[in-house]
mmCIF file of C-alpha atoms in Angstrom:
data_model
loop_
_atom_site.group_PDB
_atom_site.id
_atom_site.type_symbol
_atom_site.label_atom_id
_atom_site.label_comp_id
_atom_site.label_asym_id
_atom_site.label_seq_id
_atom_site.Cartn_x
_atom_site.Cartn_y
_atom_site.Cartn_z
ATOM 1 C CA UNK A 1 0.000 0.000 0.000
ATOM 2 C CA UNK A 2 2.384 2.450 -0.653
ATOM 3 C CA UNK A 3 0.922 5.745 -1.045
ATOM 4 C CA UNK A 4 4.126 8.199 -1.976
ATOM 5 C CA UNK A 5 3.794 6.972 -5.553
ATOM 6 C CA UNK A 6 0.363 9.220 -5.500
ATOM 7 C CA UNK A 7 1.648 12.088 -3.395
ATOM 8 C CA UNK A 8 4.541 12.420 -6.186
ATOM 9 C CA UNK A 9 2.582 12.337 -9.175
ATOM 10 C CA UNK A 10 0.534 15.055 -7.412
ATOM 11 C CA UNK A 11 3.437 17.202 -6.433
ATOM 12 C CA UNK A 12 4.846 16.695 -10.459
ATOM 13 C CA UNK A 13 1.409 17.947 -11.457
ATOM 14 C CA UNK A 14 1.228 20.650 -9.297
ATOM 15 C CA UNK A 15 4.538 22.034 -10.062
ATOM 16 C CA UNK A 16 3.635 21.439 -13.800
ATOM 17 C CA UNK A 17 0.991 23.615 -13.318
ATOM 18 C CA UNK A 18 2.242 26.145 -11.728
ATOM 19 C CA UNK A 19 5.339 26.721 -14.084
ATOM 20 C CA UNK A 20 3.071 26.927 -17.247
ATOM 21 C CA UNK A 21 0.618 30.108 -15.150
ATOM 22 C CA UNK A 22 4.453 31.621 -14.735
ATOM 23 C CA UNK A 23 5.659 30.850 -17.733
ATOM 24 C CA UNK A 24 2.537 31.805 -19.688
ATOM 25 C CA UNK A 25 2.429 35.286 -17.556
ATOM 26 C CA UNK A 26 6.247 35.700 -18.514
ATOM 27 C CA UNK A 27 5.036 35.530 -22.044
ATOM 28 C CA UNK A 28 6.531 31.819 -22.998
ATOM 29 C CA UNK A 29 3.967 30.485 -23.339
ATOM 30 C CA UNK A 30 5.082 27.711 -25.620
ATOM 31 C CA UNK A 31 7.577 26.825 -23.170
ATOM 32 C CA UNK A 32 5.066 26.103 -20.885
ATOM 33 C CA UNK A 33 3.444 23.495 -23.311
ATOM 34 C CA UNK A 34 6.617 21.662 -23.527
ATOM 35 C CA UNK A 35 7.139 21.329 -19.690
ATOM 36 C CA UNK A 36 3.108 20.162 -19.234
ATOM 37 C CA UNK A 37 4.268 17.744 -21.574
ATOM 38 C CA UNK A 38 7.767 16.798 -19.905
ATOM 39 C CA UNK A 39 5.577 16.498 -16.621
ATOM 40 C CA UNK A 40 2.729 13.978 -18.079
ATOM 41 C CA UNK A 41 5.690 12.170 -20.003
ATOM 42 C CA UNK A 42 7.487 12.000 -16.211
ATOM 43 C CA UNK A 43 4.753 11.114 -14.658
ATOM 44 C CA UNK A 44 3.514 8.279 -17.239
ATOM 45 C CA UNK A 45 6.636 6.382 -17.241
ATOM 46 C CA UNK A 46 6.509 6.174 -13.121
ATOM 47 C CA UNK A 47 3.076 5.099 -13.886
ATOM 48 C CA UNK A 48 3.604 2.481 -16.601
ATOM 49 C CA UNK A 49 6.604 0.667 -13.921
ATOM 50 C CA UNK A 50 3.472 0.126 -11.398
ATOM 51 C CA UNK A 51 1.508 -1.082 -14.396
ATOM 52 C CA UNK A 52 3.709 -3.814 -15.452
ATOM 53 C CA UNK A 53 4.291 -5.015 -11.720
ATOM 54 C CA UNK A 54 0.693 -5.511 -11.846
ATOM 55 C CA UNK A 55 0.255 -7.419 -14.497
ATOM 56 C CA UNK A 56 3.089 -9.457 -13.260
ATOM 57 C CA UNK A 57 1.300 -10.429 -10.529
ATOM 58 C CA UNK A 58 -2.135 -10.845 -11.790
ATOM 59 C CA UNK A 59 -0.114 -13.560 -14.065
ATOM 60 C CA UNK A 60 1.513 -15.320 -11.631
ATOM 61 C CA UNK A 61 -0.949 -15.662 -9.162
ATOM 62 C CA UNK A 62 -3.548 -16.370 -11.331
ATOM 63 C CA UNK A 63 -0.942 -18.655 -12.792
ATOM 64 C CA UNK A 64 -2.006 -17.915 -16.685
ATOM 65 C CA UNK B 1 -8.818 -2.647 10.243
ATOM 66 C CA UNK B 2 -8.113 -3.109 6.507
ATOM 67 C CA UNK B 3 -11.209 -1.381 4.971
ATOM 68 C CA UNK B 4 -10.445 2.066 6.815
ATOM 69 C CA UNK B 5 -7.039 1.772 4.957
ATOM 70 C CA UNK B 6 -8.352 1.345 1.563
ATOM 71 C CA UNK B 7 -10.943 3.943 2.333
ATOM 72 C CA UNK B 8 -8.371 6.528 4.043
ATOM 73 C CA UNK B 9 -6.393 5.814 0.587
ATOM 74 C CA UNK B 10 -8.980 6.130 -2.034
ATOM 75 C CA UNK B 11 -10.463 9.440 -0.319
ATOM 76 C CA UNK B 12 -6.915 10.966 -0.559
ATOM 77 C CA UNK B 13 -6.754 10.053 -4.332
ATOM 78 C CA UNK B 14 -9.690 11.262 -5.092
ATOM 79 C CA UNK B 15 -8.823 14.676 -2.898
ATOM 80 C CA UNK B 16 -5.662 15.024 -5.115
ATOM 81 C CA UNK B 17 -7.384 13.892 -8.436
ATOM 82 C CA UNK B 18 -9.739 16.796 -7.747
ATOM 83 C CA UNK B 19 -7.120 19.218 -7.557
ATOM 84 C CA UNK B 20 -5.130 17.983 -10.182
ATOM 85 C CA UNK B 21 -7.956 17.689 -12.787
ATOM 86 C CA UNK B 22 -8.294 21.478 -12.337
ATOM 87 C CA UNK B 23 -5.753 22.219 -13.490
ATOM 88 C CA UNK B 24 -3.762 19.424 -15.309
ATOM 89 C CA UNK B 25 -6.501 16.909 -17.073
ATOM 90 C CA UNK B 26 -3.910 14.772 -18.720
ATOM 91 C CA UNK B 27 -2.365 14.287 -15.476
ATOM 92 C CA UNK B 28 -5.418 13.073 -14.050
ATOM 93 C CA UNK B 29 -6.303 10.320 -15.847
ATOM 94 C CA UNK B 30 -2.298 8.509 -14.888
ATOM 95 C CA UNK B 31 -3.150 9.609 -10.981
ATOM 96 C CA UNK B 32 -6.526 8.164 -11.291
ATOM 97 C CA UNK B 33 -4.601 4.864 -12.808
ATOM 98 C CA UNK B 34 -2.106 5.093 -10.522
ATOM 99 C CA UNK B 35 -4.363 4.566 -7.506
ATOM 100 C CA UNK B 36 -6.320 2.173 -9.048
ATOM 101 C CA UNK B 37 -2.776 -0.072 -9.739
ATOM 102 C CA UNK B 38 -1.816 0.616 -6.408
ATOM 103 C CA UNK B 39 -5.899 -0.874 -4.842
ATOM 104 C CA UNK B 40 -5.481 -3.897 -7.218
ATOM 105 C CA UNK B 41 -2.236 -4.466 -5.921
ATOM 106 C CA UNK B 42 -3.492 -4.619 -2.290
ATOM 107 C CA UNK B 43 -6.501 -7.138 -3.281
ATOM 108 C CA UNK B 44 -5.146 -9.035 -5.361
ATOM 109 C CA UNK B 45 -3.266 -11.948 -2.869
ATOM 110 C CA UNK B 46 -6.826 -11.420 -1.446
ATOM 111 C CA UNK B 47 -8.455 -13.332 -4.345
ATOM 112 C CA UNK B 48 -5.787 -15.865 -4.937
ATOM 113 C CA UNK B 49 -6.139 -16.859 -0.637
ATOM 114 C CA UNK B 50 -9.806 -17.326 -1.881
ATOM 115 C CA UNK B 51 -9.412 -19.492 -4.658
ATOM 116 C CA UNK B 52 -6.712 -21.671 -3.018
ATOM 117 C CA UNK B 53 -9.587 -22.087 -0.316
ATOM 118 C CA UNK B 54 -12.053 -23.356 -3.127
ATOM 119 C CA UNK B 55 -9.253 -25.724 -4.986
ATOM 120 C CA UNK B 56 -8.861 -27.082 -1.491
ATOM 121 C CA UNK B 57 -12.807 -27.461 -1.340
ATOM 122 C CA UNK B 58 -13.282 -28.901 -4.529
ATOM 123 C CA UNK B 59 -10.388 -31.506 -4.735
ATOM 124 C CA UNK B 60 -12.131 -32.700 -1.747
ATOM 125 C CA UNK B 61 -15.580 -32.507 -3.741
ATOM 126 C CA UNK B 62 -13.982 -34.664 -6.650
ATOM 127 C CA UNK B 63 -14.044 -31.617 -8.940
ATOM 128 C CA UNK B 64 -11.790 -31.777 -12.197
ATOM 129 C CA UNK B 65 -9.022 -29.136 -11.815
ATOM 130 C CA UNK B 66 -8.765 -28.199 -14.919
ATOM 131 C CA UNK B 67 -11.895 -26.525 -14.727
ATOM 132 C CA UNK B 68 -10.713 -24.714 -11.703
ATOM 133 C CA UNK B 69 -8.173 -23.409 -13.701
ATOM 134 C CA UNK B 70 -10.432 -22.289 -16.454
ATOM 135 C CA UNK B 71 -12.237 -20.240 -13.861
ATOM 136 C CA UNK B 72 -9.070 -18.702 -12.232
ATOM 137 C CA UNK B 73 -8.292 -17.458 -16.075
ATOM 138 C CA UNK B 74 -11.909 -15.890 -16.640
ATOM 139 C CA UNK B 75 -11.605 -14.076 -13.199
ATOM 140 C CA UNK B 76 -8.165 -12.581 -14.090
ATOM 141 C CA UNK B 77 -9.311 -12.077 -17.582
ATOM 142 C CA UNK B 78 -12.275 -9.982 -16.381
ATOM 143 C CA UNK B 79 -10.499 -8.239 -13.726
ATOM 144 C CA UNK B 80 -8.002 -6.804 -15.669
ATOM 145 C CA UNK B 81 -10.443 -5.891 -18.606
ATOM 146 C CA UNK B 82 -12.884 -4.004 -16.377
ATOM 147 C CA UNK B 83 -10.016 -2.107 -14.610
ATOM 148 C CA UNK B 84 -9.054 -0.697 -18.554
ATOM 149 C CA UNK B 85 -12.870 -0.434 -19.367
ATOM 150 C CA UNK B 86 -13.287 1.364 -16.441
ATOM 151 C CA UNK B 87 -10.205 3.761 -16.490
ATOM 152 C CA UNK B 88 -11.284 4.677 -20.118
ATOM 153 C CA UNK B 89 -14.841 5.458 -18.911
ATOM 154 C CA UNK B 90 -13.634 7.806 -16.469
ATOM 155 C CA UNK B 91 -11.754 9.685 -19.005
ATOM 156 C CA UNK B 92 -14.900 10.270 -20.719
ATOM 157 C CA UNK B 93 -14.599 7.579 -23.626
ATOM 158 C CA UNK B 94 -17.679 5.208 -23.324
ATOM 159 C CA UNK B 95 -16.872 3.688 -26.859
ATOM 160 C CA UNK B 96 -13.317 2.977 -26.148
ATOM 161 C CA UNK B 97 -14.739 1.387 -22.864
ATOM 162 C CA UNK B 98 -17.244 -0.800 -24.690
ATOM 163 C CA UNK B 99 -14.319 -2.175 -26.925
ATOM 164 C CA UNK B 100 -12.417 -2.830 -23.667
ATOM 165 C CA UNK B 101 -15.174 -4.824 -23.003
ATOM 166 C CA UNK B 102 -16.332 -6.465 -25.596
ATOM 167 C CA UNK B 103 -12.676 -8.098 -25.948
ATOM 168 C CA UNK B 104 -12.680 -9.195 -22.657
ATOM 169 C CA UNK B 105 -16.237 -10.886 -23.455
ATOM 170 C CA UNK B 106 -14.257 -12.624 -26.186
ATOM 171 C CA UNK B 107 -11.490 -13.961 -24.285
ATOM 172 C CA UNK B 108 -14.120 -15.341 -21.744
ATOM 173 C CA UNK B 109 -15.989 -16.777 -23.907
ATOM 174 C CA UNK B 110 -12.839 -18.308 -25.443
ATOM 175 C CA UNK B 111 -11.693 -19.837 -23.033
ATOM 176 C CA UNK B 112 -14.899 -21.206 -21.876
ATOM 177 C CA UNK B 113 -15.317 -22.940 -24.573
ATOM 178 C CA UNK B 114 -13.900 -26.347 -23.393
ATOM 179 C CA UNK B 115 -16.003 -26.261 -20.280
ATOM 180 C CA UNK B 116 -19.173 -26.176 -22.829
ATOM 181 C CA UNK B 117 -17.930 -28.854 -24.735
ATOM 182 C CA UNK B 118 -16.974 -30.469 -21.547
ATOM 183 C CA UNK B 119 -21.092 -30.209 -20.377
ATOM 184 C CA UNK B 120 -22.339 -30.952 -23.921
ATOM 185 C CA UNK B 121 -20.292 -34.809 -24.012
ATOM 186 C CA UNK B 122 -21.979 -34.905 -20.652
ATOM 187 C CA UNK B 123 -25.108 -34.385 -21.271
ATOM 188 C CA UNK B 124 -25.568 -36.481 -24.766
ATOM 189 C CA UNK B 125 -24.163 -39.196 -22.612
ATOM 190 C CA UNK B 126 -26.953 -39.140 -20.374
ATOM 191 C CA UNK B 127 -29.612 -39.457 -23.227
ATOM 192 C CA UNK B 128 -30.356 -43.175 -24.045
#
């Protein structure tokens, strides 16, 4: 049950968030694009680790 | 107890998903995955504690195994396909949902099939 994983991806998002207001207020706006996008790409990858240790379990202890 | 951990958890995710949808939506759909991995995780040795339960009962019952194992491989294969379906419904795509779904029908059905054939031999042996 390990919750961190969720309290990071929130933090990431948050951050992400808040960098493309400033950015878009400093008037780079298209930089703030790219970093919503490095943050979801982040993010996903952390995401797609947990995935795959889930289906590794579901098939070995459903023993497919 | 266990359930007012998996509540405490889910209320924070959905406390966080809230804030993050506001302002990230992309971001919310791999949170609200994330905590749904991270809930299967937890139940799943849950399930597999239950099923070794009903092997036990049903070698004792004379049961065939194999049909045991069929059922294991239904239960995972509908597990897993409603946890996509359902992560792609929250997103807001029903049709990609129903596809979800419909393929995990499929697969069922599949590999059901010997079961059915199993019942049918059974059955026309019966008949005079």
């Amino acid at each position: 049950m390990n919750v961190d994983l969720i309290f990071k991806i929130a933090g990431v998002g948050i951050l992400v968030a808040i960098l493309h207001t400033v950015l878009s207020k400093a008037g780079k706006e298209e930089y703030g694009h790219l970093v919503t996008i490095a943050g979801v790409a982040i993010v996903f990858m952390m995401v797609v680790e947990l995935l795959s240790k889930l289906f590794q379990t579901v098939k070995t202890l459903f023993n497919l | 107890m266990e359930i007012l951990l998996i509540v405490a958890f889910g209320v924070v995710a959905t406390v966080l998903l809230v804030v993050i949808r506001q302002t990230k939506p992309e971001l919310a759909i791999v949170l609200s995955l994330d905590a749904g991995t991270i809930l299967l995780l937890y139940f799943i040795p849950r399930i597999v504690e239950i099923f070794g339960l009903l092997q036990a009962l049903a070698g004792r019952a004379g049961i065939r195994m194999d049909f045991l194992a069929t059922l294991l491989k239904i239960m995972a294969i509908a597990y897993i396909a409603e946890f996509g379906a359902q992560i792609s419904r929250d997103m807001g795509e029903g049709t990609l949902a129903n596809k979800i779904e419909l393929g995990g029908k499929i697969l069922i059905l599949l590999a059901a099939i010997p079961i059915i054939a199993a019942i049918l031999q059974l059955v026309l042996k019966l008949l005079p």
